Amino acid sequence: MRYASLCFTTICLLFFLCCKNQTLTQDKPLIINHTNPNITYSGRIDSVSSKCAKVYWSGSSISMNFEGSSISASLEDNTGDSYYNVILDEDSMYILRPDTLKQYHLLAKNLKRGKHNIQLFKRTEPHYGNTNFYDFKIEGKAKLLPKSVFKKRKIEFYGNSITAGYAVEDVSGADSPDSTYTNNYLSYSAITARHFDAEYRAICKSGIGIMVSWHGMIMPEMYNRLNPHDPESTWDFSLYQPDIVVINLFQNDSWLVKRPDNENFKTRFGNTAPSENEIITAYQAFVQKIRSHYLNSHIICILGNMDVTKEGSKWPEYINIAVNNLNDDKIYTHFIPYKKSKGHPSVKEQELIAEDLIRFIEQHINW
């Protein structure tokens, strides 16, 4: 009788342990490494590194489809001043600021059963910080789902602070340089891409110009980089061939060519400001660089909406002449009216630029 009781107890214990082990197995987090092909990367992201994916540029994003009750991301930022929009199911959104220590950041919890999509969208520019992404961690009956269907359209922007969305959320009008207020997601470029449901790239930096910048680097020196901080880090243009390229540059040049005491003026021009012909030639040369990488793309050379397009400005005409010289019927010019207000574009002013550009694309380009 004791033997039968002992056997029964043993069987019950084994059954309990088996059930417990099964529960633990079911509830074990699912780790999705950064190299997993079901993760979608958008932007110039170094995702082939053996250790992590490196995120540099404004508007770069990482997204994935999954099932589970919660999801986290393992991140590490080099400054702690990068900001991301965390977008769940293309609906809810909040701001994430990764730490300088590698750690998991909870992105969403208490999720309903079924398919979900998570997206990390980089709001801030490269000089604020760069982020290492290691993996996603899914919990609660976790399951990785196939990536979403590729977007049929592709669009790329080359620009300055306007394209970056610099200080767009500083409602005080103070144009604060604090990274908190920069949000590329609310820039005209990102708005335009979302309107057309197009895959989006933004190669932009506040203060940058074609001939001279408020800092040491000009766009012709930066435009072809994977890592914007490393001149040896070259981007492979064959990896992304956009249907449309939008160039919005010359705002900073228009100020700096009139400032011979500025150190960047001296570095680029010495003591003599560039002539009108030199300005036109510089713009033309940059557009030719873009065309050399994208033989079939439509290229839209826009300008505005800050004071570079105010009445009496010569800069739109410089662009017109440069584009006419290229004699390419897939290169266009379009100028955004001066916003007639101080500082960088507000959220509303960014929306107006987007509406203007969207109308132009719809009227002139079949893509």
Coordinates of C-alpha atoms in Angstrom, one line a residue:
M1 CA 0.0 0.0 0.0
R2 CA 2.9 2.3 0.9
Y3 CA 4.5 1.5 -2.5
A4 CA 1.3 2.3 -4.4
S5 CA 1.0 5.6 -2.5
L6 CA 4.7 6.5 -3.2
C7 CA 4.2 5.7 -6.9
F8 CA 1.1 7.9 -7.0
T9 CA 2.9 10.7 -5.3
T10 CA 5.9 10.4 -7.7
I11 CA 3.6 10.4 -10.7
C12 CA 1.8 13.5 -9.4
L13 CA 5.1 15.3 -8.8
L14 CA 6.4 14.4 -12.3
F15 CA 3.2 15.6 -13.8
F16 CA 3.4 18.9 -11.8
L17 CA 7.1 19.4 -12.9
C18 CA 6.2 18.6 -16.5
C19 CA 3.4 21.1 -16.5
K20 CA 5.5 23.7 -14.8
N21 CA 8.3 23.2 -17.3
Q22 CA 5.8 23.5 -20.2
T23 CA 4.5 26.7 -18.7
L24 CA 8.0 28.1 -18.4
T25 CA 8.7 27.1 -22.0
Q26 CA 5.6 28.8 -23.2
D27 CA 6.3 32.0 -21.3
K28 CA 10.0 32.2 -22.1
P29 CA 10.8 35.5 -23.9
L30 CA 11.4 35.3 -27.7
I31 CA 14.6 37.2 -28.7
I32 CA 14.7 38.5 -32.2
N33 CA 18.3 39.3 -33.1
H34 CA 19.0 42.5 -35.2
T35 CA 20.0 40.3 -38.2
N36 CA 16.6 38.6 -38.4
P37 CA 15.3 39.1 -42.0
N38 CA 11.7 39.8 -40.7
I39 CA 12.9 43.1 -39.2
T40 CA 12.4 46.0 -41.6
Y41 CA 15.0 48.7 -41.6
S42 CA 14.4 52.0 -43.4
G43 CA 17.2 54.5 -43.8
R44 CA 20.9 54.3 -44.1
I45 CA 21.3 51.8 -41.2
D46 CA 24.3 49.5 -40.8
S47 CA 22.4 46.3 -40.1
V48 CA 25.0 43.8 -41.2
S49 CA 27.3 44.3 -38.2
S50 CA 27.8 41.1 -36.2
K51 CA 27.0 42.8 -32.9
C52 CA 24.2 45.3 -33.6
A53 CA 22.5 47.6 -36.1
K54 CA 23.8 51.2 -36.1
V55 CA 21.2 54.0 -36.5
Y56 CA 22.6 57.4 -37.5
W57 CA 20.2 59.4 -39.7
S58 CA 17.1 61.4 -39.0
G59 CA 13.9 59.5 -40.1
S60 CA 15.6 56.1 -39.9
S61 CA 13.3 53.4 -38.6
I62 CA 13.2 49.8 -37.4
S63 CA 9.9 47.9 -37.5
M64 CA 8.6 44.4 -37.0
N65 CA 5.3 42.4 -36.9
F66 CA 4.7 40.1 -34.0
E67 CA 2.3 38.5 -31.5
G68 CA 2.7 38.8 -27.8
S69 CA 1.6 40.6 -24.7
S70 CA 4.7 42.9 -24.5
I71 CA 7.7 43.9 -26.5
S72 CA 11.1 45.5 -25.5
A73 CA 14.1 46.6 -27.5
S74 CA 17.8 46.3 -26.5
L75 CA 19.4 49.7 -27.2
E76 CA 22.5 51.7 -26.5
D77 CA 23.1 55.3 -27.4
N78 CA 26.5 57.0 -27.6
T79 CA 25.3 60.3 -26.0
G80 CA 21.8 59.7 -24.4
D81 CA 20.5 62.6 -26.4
S82 CA 18.8 60.7 -29.2
Y83 CA 15.0 60.5 -29.3
Y84 CA 12.7 58.1 -31.0
N85 CA 9.0 57.9 -31.7
V86 CA 7.7 54.5 -30.6
I87 CA 4.7 53.7 -32.9
L88 CA 2.4 50.8 -32.1
D89 CA 0.1 49.5 -34.8
E90 CA 0.5 52.8 -36.7
D91 CA -1.7 54.4 -34.0
S92 CA -0.4 55.1 -30.5
M93 CA 2.9 56.9 -30.1
Y94 CA 5.2 58.0 -27.3
I95 CA 8.8 59.3 -27.1
L96 CA 11.8 57.1 -26.1
R97 CA 15.2 58.3 -25.1
P98 CA 17.7 55.4 -25.1
D99 CA 20.3 55.4 -22.4
T100 CA 24.1 55.2 -22.8
L101 CA 24.0 51.8 -21.1
K102 CA 23.0 48.8 -23.1
Q103 CA 19.6 47.7 -21.7
Y104 CA 16.1 46.7 -22.6
H105 CA 13.5 49.4 -23.0
L106 CA 9.8 48.4 -22.7
L107 CA 8.0 49.6 -25.8
A108 CA 4.5 48.2 -25.2
K109 CA 2.7 46.0 -22.7
N110 CA -0.7 44.5 -21.9
L111 CA -1.3 44.0 -25.6
K112 CA -4.4 42.2 -26.9
R113 CA -4.0 38.9 -28.6
G114 CA -3.3 39.1 -32.4
K115 CA -1.0 40.8 -34.8
H116 CA 0.9 43.9 -33.8
N117 CA 3.4 46.2 -35.5
I118 CA 6.1 48.1 -33.6
Q119 CA 8.2 50.9 -35.1
L120 CA 11.1 52.9 -33.7
F121 CA 11.5 56.1 -35.7
K122 CA 14.5 58.3 -35.1
R123 CA 13.4 61.9 -34.5
T124 CA 16.8 63.5 -34.0
E125 CA 19.9 64.3 -36.1
P126 CA 23.2 62.4 -36.1
H127 CA 25.0 65.0 -34.2
Y128 CA 22.7 64.6 -31.2
G129 CA 23.6 60.9 -31.0
N130 CA 23.7 57.5 -32.7
T131 CA 22.1 54.3 -31.4
N132 CA 23.0 50.7 -31.4
F133 CA 20.0 48.3 -31.8
Y134 CA 20.7 44.7 -30.6
D135 CA 17.4 42.9 -30.6
F136 CA 13.7 42.8 -29.8
K137 CA 12.3 40.8 -26.8
I138 CA 8.7 39.6 -27.1
E139 CA 6.9 38.1 -24.1
G140 CA 3.5 36.4 -23.6
K141 CA 2.8 33.6 -26.2
A142 CA 5.4 35.3 -28.3
K143 CA 5.5 34.8 -32.1
L144 CA 7.5 36.5 -34.8
L145 CA 5.4 37.3 -37.9
P146 CA 6.5 37.9 -41.5
K147 CA 7.5 41.4 -42.4
S148 CA 5.0 43.7 -44.1
V149 CA 4.8 44.0 -47.9
F150 CA 7.5 46.3 -49.3
K151 CA 6.3 49.8 -50.2
K152 CA 6.0 50.3 -53.9
R153 CA 7.3 53.9 -53.9
K154 CA 10.6 55.2 -52.7
I155 CA 11.5 58.8 -51.9
E156 CA 14.7 60.4 -50.6
F157 CA 15.4 63.9 -49.3
Y158 CA 18.7 65.9 -49.1
G159 CA 18.3 69.0 -46.9
N160 CA 19.2 71.1 -43.9
S161 CA 17.3 72.0 -40.6
I162 CA 14.0 72.4 -42.4
T163 CA 14.1 68.8 -43.7
A164 CA 15.4 67.6 -40.3
G165 CA 12.4 69.1 -38.4
Y166 CA 14.7 71.2 -36.2
A167 CA 13.0 72.8 -33.2
V168 CA 9.6 72.0 -34.8
E169 CA 8.1 71.3 -31.4
D170 CA 9.5 74.3 -29.6
V171 CA 6.2 76.2 -29.4
S172 CA 7.9 79.1 -27.6
G173 CA 9.4 80.2 -30.9
A174 CA 12.9 80.3 -29.3
D175 CA 14.3 77.8 -31.8
S176 CA 15.9 75.8 -29.0
P177 CA 18.8 73.6 -30.0
D178 CA 17.8 71.0 -27.4
S179 CA 17.2 67.7 -29.1
T180 CA 13.9 67.3 -27.3
Y181 CA 12.3 69.7 -29.7
T182 CA 13.6 68.3 -33.0
N183 CA 11.2 65.8 -34.6
N184 CA 11.8 64.6 -38.1
Y185 CA 8.5 62.7 -38.0
L186 CA 6.7 66.1 -38.2
S187 CA 8.9 67.5 -41.0
Y188 CA 7.5 68.1 -44.5
S189 CA 9.7 65.4 -45.8
A190 CA 8.3 62.6 -43.5
I191 CA 4.8 63.9 -44.0
T192 CA 5.2 63.8 -47.8
A193 CA 6.5 60.2 -47.7
R194 CA 3.6 59.1 -45.5
H195 CA 1.1 60.7 -47.8
F196 CA 2.3 58.7 -50.7
D197 CA 2.9 55.6 -48.6
A198 CA 6.5 55.7 -49.8
E199 CA 9.7 54.2 -48.2
Y200 CA 11.5 57.2 -46.8
R201 CA 15.1 58.4 -46.5
A202 CA 16.4 61.7 -45.2
I203 CA 20.0 62.8 -45.6
C204 CA 19.9 66.1 -43.7
K205 CA 21.8 68.2 -41.2
S206 CA 21.0 71.5 -39.6
G207 CA 23.2 74.3 -40.8
I208 CA 24.5 72.5 -43.8
G209 CA 24.9 74.1 -47.3
I210 CA 26.2 73.1 -50.7
M211 CA 29.1 75.6 -50.7
V212 CA 29.4 76.6 -47.0
S213 CA 27.8 75.6 -43.7
W214 CA 27.5 76.9 -40.2
H215 CA 29.8 74.0 -39.3
G216 CA 32.8 72.3 -41.0
M217 CA 31.0 69.9 -43.4
I218 CA 29.1 70.7 -46.6
M219 CA 26.5 68.4 -48.3
P220 CA 28.7 67.3 -51.2
E221 CA 31.1 65.9 -48.5
M222 CA 28.4 64.2 -46.5
Y223 CA 25.7 63.0 -49.0
N224 CA 27.4 59.7 -49.8
R225 CA 28.2 58.5 -46.3
L226 CA 26.7 55.6 -44.4
N227 CA 28.0 56.9 -41.1
P228 CA 27.8 60.7 -41.4
H229 CA 30.7 61.2 -38.9
D230 CA 33.1 59.0 -40.9
P231 CA 34.5 60.1 -44.2
E232 CA 35.7 56.6 -44.9
S233 CA 32.2 55.2 -44.4
T234 CA 30.7 55.1 -47.9
W235 CA 27.1 54.3 -48.8
D236 CA 26.3 51.8 -51.5
F237 CA 23.7 53.7 -53.7
S238 CA 22.7 50.5 -55.5
L239 CA 20.9 49.4 -52.3
Y240 CA 18.3 52.1 -52.6
Q241 CA 17.1 53.6 -55.8
P242 CA 14.4 56.2 -55.1
D243 CA 11.6 57.1 -57.5
I244 CA 11.8 60.7 -56.4
V245 CA 14.7 62.7 -54.9
V246 CA 14.0 66.0 -53.3
I247 CA 16.8 68.5 -52.7
N248 CA 16.1 71.5 -50.4
L249 CA 19.4 73.3 -49.9
F250 CA 20.9 76.8 -50.2
Q251 CA 19.2 78.4 -47.2
N252 CA 22.4 78.4 -45.2
D253 CA 24.6 79.3 -48.2
S254 CA 22.4 82.4 -48.7
W255 CA 23.4 83.7 -45.3
L256 CA 27.0 82.7 -45.1
V257 CA 28.2 84.0 -48.4
K258 CA 27.5 87.5 -47.0
R259 CA 29.6 86.9 -43.9
P260 CA 33.3 87.3 -44.7
D261 CA 34.1 87.3 -41.0
N262 CA 32.7 83.9 -40.4
E263 CA 35.3 81.2 -40.0
N264 CA 33.5 78.8 -42.3
F265 CA 33.4 81.5 -45.0
K266 CA 37.2 82.0 -44.7
T267 CA 37.8 78.2 -44.9
R268 CA 35.7 77.8 -48.1
F269 CA 36.3 81.1 -49.8
G270 CA 39.2 82.9 -48.3
N271 CA 38.6 86.7 -48.5
T272 CA 36.4 86.7 -51.6
A273 CA 32.7 85.8 -51.8
P274 CA 31.7 83.4 -54.6
S275 CA 30.4 84.9 -57.8
E276 CA 26.9 84.2 -59.1
N277 CA 28.4 81.9 -61.7
E278 CA 30.3 80.0 -59.0
I279 CA 27.1 79.6 -56.9
I280 CA 25.2 78.3 -60.0
T281 CA 28.0 75.9 -60.9
A282 CA 28.2 74.5 -57.3
Y283 CA 24.5 73.7 -57.3
Q284 CA 24.6 72.2 -60.7
A285 CA 27.6 70.0 -59.7
F286 CA 25.7 68.6 -56.7
V287 CA 22.6 67.8 -58.7
Q288 CA 24.9 66.0 -61.2
K289 CA 26.3 64.0 -58.4
I290 CA 22.8 62.8 -57.4
R291 CA 21.9 62.1 -61.0
S292 CA 25.1 60.0 -61.4
H293 CA 23.8 57.6 -58.7
Y294 CA 20.2 57.7 -59.7
L295 CA 19.9 57.5 -63.4
N296 CA 16.2 57.1 -63.6
S297 CA 14.9 59.1 -60.6
H298 CA 12.8 62.2 -60.8
I299 CA 14.8 65.0 -59.0
I300 CA 12.9 67.9 -57.6
C301 CA 15.0 70.9 -56.6
I302 CA 12.9 72.9 -54.1
L303 CA 13.7 75.8 -52.0
G304 CA 12.0 77.3 -49.0
N305 CA 10.1 78.1 -46.9
M306 CA 12.5 80.4 -45.0
D307 CA 13.8 83.7 -46.1
V308 CA 15.8 82.3 -49.0
T309 CA 12.5 82.5 -51.0
K310 CA 11.3 85.9 -49.9
E311 CA 10.6 88.5 -52.5
G312 CA 13.7 89.8 -54.2
S313 CA 15.9 86.8 -53.4
K314 CA 18.2 85.7 -56.2
W315 CA 18.6 82.2 -55.0
P316 CA 15.6 80.6 -56.7
E317 CA 17.0 82.0 -60.0
Y318 CA 20.4 80.5 -59.3
I319 CA 18.7 77.1 -59.1
N320 CA 16.6 77.7 -62.2
I321 CA 19.7 78.5 -64.2
A322 CA 21.6 75.5 -62.8
V323 CA 18.7 73.1 -63.6
N324 CA 18.2 74.5 -67.1
N325 CA 21.9 74.0 -67.8
L326 CA 21.5 70.3 -67.1
N327 CA 18.9 69.9 -69.8
D328 CA 17.2 66.9 -68.1
D329 CA 13.5 66.6 -68.4
K330 CA 13.3 64.6 -65.2
I331 CA 14.8 67.3 -63.0
Y332 CA 12.3 70.0 -61.8
T333 CA 12.4 73.2 -59.8
H334 CA 9.8 74.2 -57.3
F335 CA 9.9 77.0 -54.8
I336 CA 8.0 77.2 -51.5
P337 CA 6.7 80.7 -50.6
Y338 CA 8.5 82.5 -47.7
K339 CA 6.6 81.8 -44.5
K340 CA 7.0 85.4 -43.3
S341 CA 7.7 84.5 -39.7
K342 CA 10.8 84.2 -37.6
G343 CA 12.8 81.1 -36.8
H344 CA 12.4 77.6 -38.2
P345 CA 9.1 76.2 -39.5
S346 CA 6.6 75.3 -36.9
V347 CA 4.4 72.1 -37.1
K348 CA 1.8 74.0 -39.1
E349 CA 4.4 75.6 -41.4
Q350 CA 6.0 72.1 -42.0
E351 CA 2.5 70.9 -43.0
L352 CA 2.1 73.7 -45.4
I353 CA 5.4 72.8 -47.1
A354 CA 4.3 69.2 -47.4
E355 CA 0.9 70.2 -48.9
D356 CA 2.7 72.4 -51.5
L357 CA 5.2 69.7 -52.4
I358 CA 2.5 67.0 -52.5
R359 CA 0.5 69.1 -55.0
F360 CA 3.5 69.5 -57.2
I361 CA 4.3 65.8 -57.2
E362 CA 0.7 64.9 -58.0
Q363 CA 0.6 67.4 -60.9
H364 CA 3.9 66.7 -62.5
I365 CA 5.1 63.1 -61.7
N366 CA 3.4 59.8 -62.5
W367 CA 5.0 57.3 -60.1

